[in-house]
Amino acid sequence: MNSSASTRNSSGGKRFPAGLFFCGLLFFVAAAPFFLTNDPILQGNDNLDGTNLVLLHILKLYGAVFSFDAQIPMLHGLSRLFFPAELKVWGFLFAFCDDFLLAYRINLLLKIAVGYCGMALFLKAFAAEQGDSPWLRRMVAACFAVLPCQPENALSFASLPLIFCLFRMLYLNTGPARAPDRRPLSRALLVGLFAGIACYPLLSDFSRYGLYILFVLGLFFLYDAVTRRRPHLPFAAGIALLALGYALTEYRLFYVFLWLRPETIREEFRHSSYSYFNFQYTLTETLELLLDGQYHFASTAHKYILLPAVLVFMLLGRRAPGRSRAKLFFAAFAAIIAARWLYLYVVVELLDAHFRLFRIIQLDRVYIFLPIILYSLFYMAMAGLAGRAGKTAAALVVAAQAACIIMTPAIYNDALRNIRRETHAAGDYGYREYFSQALFADIKKRIRYAGQWSVAVGFPPSVLSFNGIHTLDGYHSYYPLAYKHAFRAVIAPELAADPDLREYFDYWGCRAYVFSNGAGAKGKRSAPDSVTLRIDPKAFARLGGRYIFSRTAIANSGELGLAPAGKFSDPASPYVIYLYEAHSAPAAGRDLTGRAGAD
């Protein structure tokens, strides 16, 4: 019995319950704050103000989730072609959940589950040495699973390790890479593997992730074919199936860009035209990526513990097991950092003004792979530490990294905001406060709202769209360029008075907002008593604009031809809404809706 117990100790068997407890505790701390209140604090910027999750809710509101090209009353009537795909796991969630918050919570839980399982498999396949303890892999995988990232990217990010595990299995068990002592895969298993690859796009997003996954897999296929002097045909078939899966799940995106090929706002993306863009800026951006990761694609929270541990391991662990694998991961990490700088300083500075491709596709987004690279290196470093200083020391460092992830006030770390709710509730919106559905339902009832075109001043127009109010403004990553120019005429006076806003809109333009800095107080901080609004009322009238929902009084409403239509509030809402009405005729002339077949 003593011998058996000793064996279990040496293999790490007795550590497993402690590792399992660690994972369960970490998942609870990361997820529970979203469930312990009916009004959790959620990131507003680049989340509630108009990401895919909100856009899917808007589609459901108008019964257009499964429509091909229905006109959605946002940005003066935007075609369904420009909205996110419904053939995704998160698409199903927001199509069939009656409550947006419930779908949001399920999306978070799925991200944690998929991220944990996928990363545990990835570490075992790509980073672990024979005899490594599974408890350490599970602890590092749990850290990866709870990394804060943009909720619309959550499943795409969490599933990244999974797709590489599927392709590794395909590579090692078929074709010229199969070892002589390996039995070939059964037909059923091979079919299942190909089916898993073909169905993977249900978890992923093509423009943000799929394009770069295919790029990396394609490079590896070419490298392998050249070095072996023989192409791995099953691997190529897997790549083709993956591409086909993306094409089928995002058929509208491919239809728009390959068939319709409309001019969108991305034609005018000019990062290098910003006044602050220079050599120092590109170095600073690259350094931030090195130290903090990219916040939309997971803030890796690595500069305090993980990155120093990895650097020490690479410098001092020359004889550590798995050193050769670690060098490959570290080289990939360095290449991504270099690619970021080269993209900013060479591609953006010199090429995007002359080549359409560089304005439409952000080629440096290979940084989406940084989290899996860094956490693989971290696992290797901790395995080395466990061999030298013992498993307890390694477990304590991993636990410290987990605490760092939870407690670092990063963007999208809403768990921390809800843990420290008393501190944040005074300035940050809760989900229900942000959308204030009761308030806007009351406004619509009292003014007998019947679908008139409206804009928001001092708060995001997604609040109006979420509540079924038709908007001329909005936040969208690509929409017809013709409408950007038409809307620009409305806000031209404000852009002429503010060079920074002019750069922001002219060289980016995803936020087609009625800008008014005086009214745009962030969070629930008090808005000023009044603001001077600079818009062109004739351009507003040409688009059929009728209502202006403002967070503060508009001092020059008479000069703009706006009639006060009421002041509205609700005890459960932080907003006080000043409503103004402009008597304008419906827009006429050129079709600016972005519908298929528009001029």
CSV table of N, CA and C in Angstrom, one decimal, residues 200-274:
chain,number,residue,atom,x,y,z
A,200,TYR,N,-16.5,23.3,-37.5
A,200,TYR,CA,-15.9,24.2,-36.6
A,200,TYR,C,-16.3,25.6,-36.9
A,201,PRO,N,-16.6,26.1,-38.1
A,201,PRO,CA,-17.0,27.5,-38.3
A,201,PRO,C,-18.3,27.9,-37.5
A,202,LEU,N,-19.0,26.9,-37.0
A,202,LEU,CA,-20.2,27.2,-36.2
A,202,LEU,C,-19.7,27.9,-34.9
A,203,LEU,N,-18.5,27.7,-34.5
A,203,LEU,CA,-17.9,28.3,-33.3
A,203,LEU,C,-17.1,29.6,-33.6
A,204,SER,N,-16.8,29.8,-34.8
A,204,SER,CA,-15.8,30.8,-35.2
A,204,SER,C,-16.3,31.9,-36.0
A,205,ASP,N,-15.5,32.9,-36.3
A,205,ASP,CA,-15.9,34.0,-37.1
A,205,ASP,C,-14.8,34.2,-38.2
A,206,PHE,N,-15.3,34.3,-39.5
A,206,PHE,CA,-14.3,34.2,-40.6
A,206,PHE,C,-13.4,35.5,-40.6
A,207,SER,N,-14.0,36.7,-40.6
A,207,SER,CA,-13.2,37.9,-40.8
A,207,SER,C,-12.3,38.2,-39.7
A,208,ARG,N,-12.6,37.8,-38.4
A,208,ARG,CA,-11.7,38.0,-37.3
A,208,ARG,C,-10.7,36.9,-37.0
A,209,TYR,N,-11.2,35.6,-37.3
A,209,TYR,CA,-10.4,34.5,-36.9
A,209,TYR,C,-10.1,33.5,-38.1
A,210,GLY,N,-11.2,33.2,-38.8
A,210,GLY,CA,-11.1,32.1,-39.8
A,210,GLY,C,-10.0,32.4,-40.9
A,211,LEU,N,-10.0,33.6,-41.3
A,211,LEU,CA,-9.0,34.0,-42.4
A,211,LEU,C,-7.6,33.7,-42.0
A,212,TYR,N,-7.3,34.0,-40.7
A,212,TYR,CA,-5.9,33.9,-40.2
A,212,TYR,C,-5.6,32.4,-39.8
A,213,ILE,N,-6.6,31.7,-39.4
A,213,ILE,CA,-6.5,30.2,-39.2
A,213,ILE,C,-6.1,29.6,-40.5
A,214,LEU,N,-6.9,29.9,-41.6
A,214,LEU,CA,-6.6,29.3,-42.9
A,214,LEU,C,-5.2,29.7,-43.4
A,215,PHE,N,-4.8,30.9,-43.1
A,215,PHE,CA,-3.5,31.4,-43.5
A,215,PHE,C,-2.4,30.6,-42.9
A,216,VAL,N,-2.5,30.4,-41.6
A,216,VAL,CA,-1.5,29.6,-40.9
A,216,VAL,C,-1.4,28.2,-41.3
A,217,LEU,N,-2.6,27.6,-41.4
A,217,LEU,CA,-2.7,26.2,-41.9
A,217,LEU,C,-2.1,26.0,-43.3
A,218,GLY,N,-2.4,27.0,-44.1
A,218,GLY,CA,-1.9,27.0,-45.5
A,218,GLY,C,-0.4,27.1,-45.6
A,219,LEU,N,0.2,28.0,-44.7
A,219,LEU,CA,1.6,28.1,-44.7
A,219,LEU,C,2.2,26.8,-44.2
A,220,PHE,N,1.7,26.2,-43.2
A,220,PHE,CA,2.2,24.9,-42.7
A,220,PHE,C,2.1,23.8,-43.8
A,221,PHE,N,1.0,23.8,-44.5
A,221,PHE,CA,0.9,22.8,-45.6
A,221,PHE,C,1.9,23.0,-46.7
A,222,LEU,N,2.2,24.2,-47.1
A,222,LEU,CA,3.2,24.5,-48.1
A,222,LEU,C,4.6,24.1,-47.6
A,223,TYR,N,4.9,24.5,-46.3
A,223,TYR,CA,6.2,24.1,-45.7
A,223,TYR,C,6.4,22.6,-45.7
A,224,ASP,N,5.3,21.9,-45.2
A,224,ASP,CA,5.4,20.5,-45.1
A,224,ASP,C,5.6,19.8,-46.5
A,225,ALA,N,4.9,20.3,-47.5
A,225,ALA,CA,5.0,19.8,-48.8
A,225,ALA,C,6.4,20.0,-49.4
A,226,VAL,N,7.0,21.1,-49.1
A,226,VAL,CA,8.3,21.4,-49.7
A,226,VAL,C,9.4,20.5,-49.0
A,227,THR,N,9.3,20.5,-47.6
A,227,THR,CA,10.3,19.7,-46.9
A,227,THR,C,10.2,18.2,-47.1
A,228,ARG,N,9.0,17.7,-47.2
A,228,ARG,CA,8.8,16.3,-47.5
A,228,ARG,C,8.8,15.9,-49.0
A,229,ARG,N,8.7,17.0,-49.8
A,229,ARG,CA,8.7,16.8,-51.2
A,229,ARG,C,7.5,15.9,-51.6
A,230,ARG,N,6.4,16.1,-50.8
A,230,ARG,CA,5.2,15.3,-51.1
A,230,ARG,C,4.1,15.9,-50.3
A,231,PRO,N,3.0,16.4,-51.0
A,231,PRO,CA,1.9,17.1,-50.3
A,231,PRO,C,1.1,16.1,-49.4
A,232,HIS,N,0.7,16.6,-48.3
A,232,HIS,CA,-0.2,15.9,-47.4
A,232,HIS,C,-1.6,16.1,-47.9
A,233,LEU,N,-2.2,15.3,-48.7
A,233,LEU,CA,-3.5,15.5,-49.3
A,233,LEU,C,-4.6,15.5,-48.3
A,234,PRO,N,-4.7,14.6,-47.3
A,234,PRO,CA,-5.8,14.7,-46.4
A,234,PRO,C,-5.7,16.1,-45.6
A,235,PHE,N,-4.5,16.6,-45.3
A,235,PHE,CA,-4.4,17.9,-44.7
A,235,PHE,C,-5.0,19.0,-45.6
A,236,ALA,N,-4.7,18.9,-46.8
A,236,ALA,CA,-5.2,19.9,-47.8
A,236,ALA,C,-6.7,19.8,-47.9
A,237,ALA,N,-7.3,18.5,-47.8
A,237,ALA,CA,-8.7,18.4,-47.8
A,237,ALA,C,-9.4,19.0,-46.6
A,238,GLY,N,-8.7,18.8,-45.5
A,238,GLY,CA,-9.2,19.5,-44.2
A,238,GLY,C,-9.3,21.0,-44.4
A,239,ILE,N,-8.2,21.6,-44.9
A,239,ILE,CA,-8.2,23.0,-45.1
A,239,ILE,C,-9.4,23.4,-46.1
A,240,ALA,N,-9.6,22.7,-47.1
A,240,ALA,CA,-10.7,23.0,-48.1
A,240,ALA,C,-12.0,22.8,-47.4
A,241,LEU,N,-12.2,21.8,-46.5
A,241,LEU,CA,-13.5,21.7,-45.8
A,241,LEU,C,-13.7,22.8,-44.8
A,242,LEU,N,-12.6,23.2,-44.2
A,242,LEU,CA,-12.8,24.3,-43.2
A,242,LEU,C,-13.2,25.6,-44.0
A,243,ALA,N,-12.6,25.9,-45.1
A,243,ALA,CA,-12.9,27.0,-45.9
A,243,ALA,C,-14.4,26.9,-46.4
A,244,LEU,N,-14.8,25.8,-46.8
A,244,LEU,CA,-16.2,25.6,-47.2
A,244,LEU,C,-17.1,25.8,-46.1
A,245,GLY,N,-16.8,25.3,-44.9
A,245,GLY,CA,-17.6,25.6,-43.7
A,245,GLY,C,-17.8,27.0,-43.5
A,246,TYR,N,-16.7,27.8,-43.5
A,246,TYR,CA,-16.9,29.3,-43.4
A,246,TYR,C,-17.7,29.9,-44.4
A,247,ALA,N,-17.6,29.4,-45.7
A,247,ALA,CA,-18.4,30.0,-46.8
A,247,ALA,C,-19.8,29.7,-46.6
A,248,LEU,N,-20.2,28.5,-46.1
A,248,LEU,CA,-21.6,28.2,-45.9
A,248,LEU,C,-22.2,28.9,-44.7
A,249,THR,N,-21.5,29.0,-43.6
A,249,THR,CA,-22.0,29.6,-42.4
A,249,THR,C,-22.1,31.2,-42.6
A,250,GLU,N,-21.2,31.7,-43.4
A,250,GLU,CA,-21.2,33.2,-43.6
A,250,GLU,C,-21.4,33.5,-45.1
A,251,TYR,N,-22.5,32.9,-45.6
A,251,TYR,CA,-22.7,33.0,-47.1
A,251,TYR,C,-23.0,34.4,-47.5
A,252,ARG,N,-23.6,35.2,-46.6
A,252,ARG,CA,-23.9,36.6,-46.9
A,252,ARG,C,-22.7,37.4,-47.1
A,253,LEU,N,-21.7,37.2,-46.2
A,253,LEU,CA,-20.5,37.9,-46.3
A,253,LEU,C,-19.7,37.6,-47.6
A,254,PHE,N,-19.7,36.4,-48.0
A,254,PHE,CA,-19.0,36.0,-49.2
A,254,PHE,C,-19.8,36.5,-50.4
A,255,TYR,N,-21.1,36.5,-50.3
A,255,TYR,CA,-22.0,37.0,-51.4
A,255,TYR,C,-21.7,38.5,-51.6
A,256,VAL,N,-21.7,39.2,-50.5
A,256,VAL,CA,-21.5,40.7,-50.6
A,256,VAL,C,-20.1,41.0,-51.2
A,257,PHE,N,-19.0,40.4,-50.7
A,257,PHE,CA,-17.7,40.8,-51.1
A,257,PHE,C,-17.2,40.1,-52.4
A,258,LEU,N,-17.8,39.0,-52.7
A,258,LEU,CA,-17.3,38.3,-54.0
A,258,LEU,C,-18.3,38.6,-55.1
A,259,TRP,N,-19.6,38.8,-54.9
A,259,TRP,CA,-20.5,39.0,-55.9
A,259,TRP,C,-21.0,40.5,-56.1
A,260,LEU,N,-21.6,41.0,-55.0
A,260,LEU,CA,-22.0,42.4,-55.1
A,260,LEU,C,-20.9,43.4,-55.1
A,261,ARG,N,-19.9,43.2,-54.3
A,261,ARG,CA,-18.7,44.0,-54.2
A,261,ARG,C,-19.1,45.5,-54.1
A,262,PRO,N,-19.9,45.8,-53.1
A,262,PRO,CA,-20.2,47.2,-52.9
A,262,PRO,C,-19.1,48.0,-52.3
A,263,GLU,N,-19.1,49.3,-52.5
A,263,GLU,CA,-18.2,50.2,-51.8
A,263,GLU,C,-18.7,50.4,-50.4
A,264,THR,N,-17.8,50.0,-49.5
A,264,THR,CA,-18.2,50.2,-48.1
A,264,THR,C,-17.2,51.2,-47.4
A,265,ILE,N,-17.5,51.4,-46.1
A,265,ILE,CA,-16.7,52.4,-45.4
A,265,ILE,C,-15.2,52.0,-45.3
A,266,ARG,N,-14.9,50.7,-45.5
A,266,ARG,CA,-13.6,50.2,-45.4
A,266,ARG,C,-12.7,50.7,-46.6
A,267,GLU,N,-13.3,51.2,-47.6
A,267,GLU,CA,-12.6,51.8,-48.7
A,267,GLU,C,-11.8,53.1,-48.3
A,268,GLU,N,-12.3,53.7,-47.2
A,268,GLU,CA,-11.8,55.0,-46.7
A,268,GLU,C,-11.0,54.8,-45.4
A,269,PHE,N,-10.8,53.6,-45.0
A,269,PHE,CA,-9.9,53.4,-43.8
A,269,PHE,C,-8.5,53.9,-44.1
A,270,ARG,N,-8.0,54.8,-43.3
A,270,ARG,CA,-6.7,55.4,-43.5
A,270,ARG,C,-6.1,55.6,-42.2
A,271,HIS,N,-5.5,54.5,-41.6
A,271,HIS,CA,-4.9,54.7,-40.2
A,271,HIS,C,-3.8,55.6,-40.2
A,272,SER,N,-3.0,55.6,-41.3
A,272,SER,CA,-1.8,56.4,-41.4
A,272,SER,C,-2.1,57.9,-41.5
A,273,SER,N,-3.4,58.2,-41.8
A,273,SER,CA,-3.7,59.6,-42.0
A,273,SER,C,-4.0,60.4,-40.7
A,274,TYR,N,-4.1,59.6,-39.6
A,274,TYR,CA,-4.4,60.3,-38.3
A,274,TYR,C,-3.1,61.1,-38.0
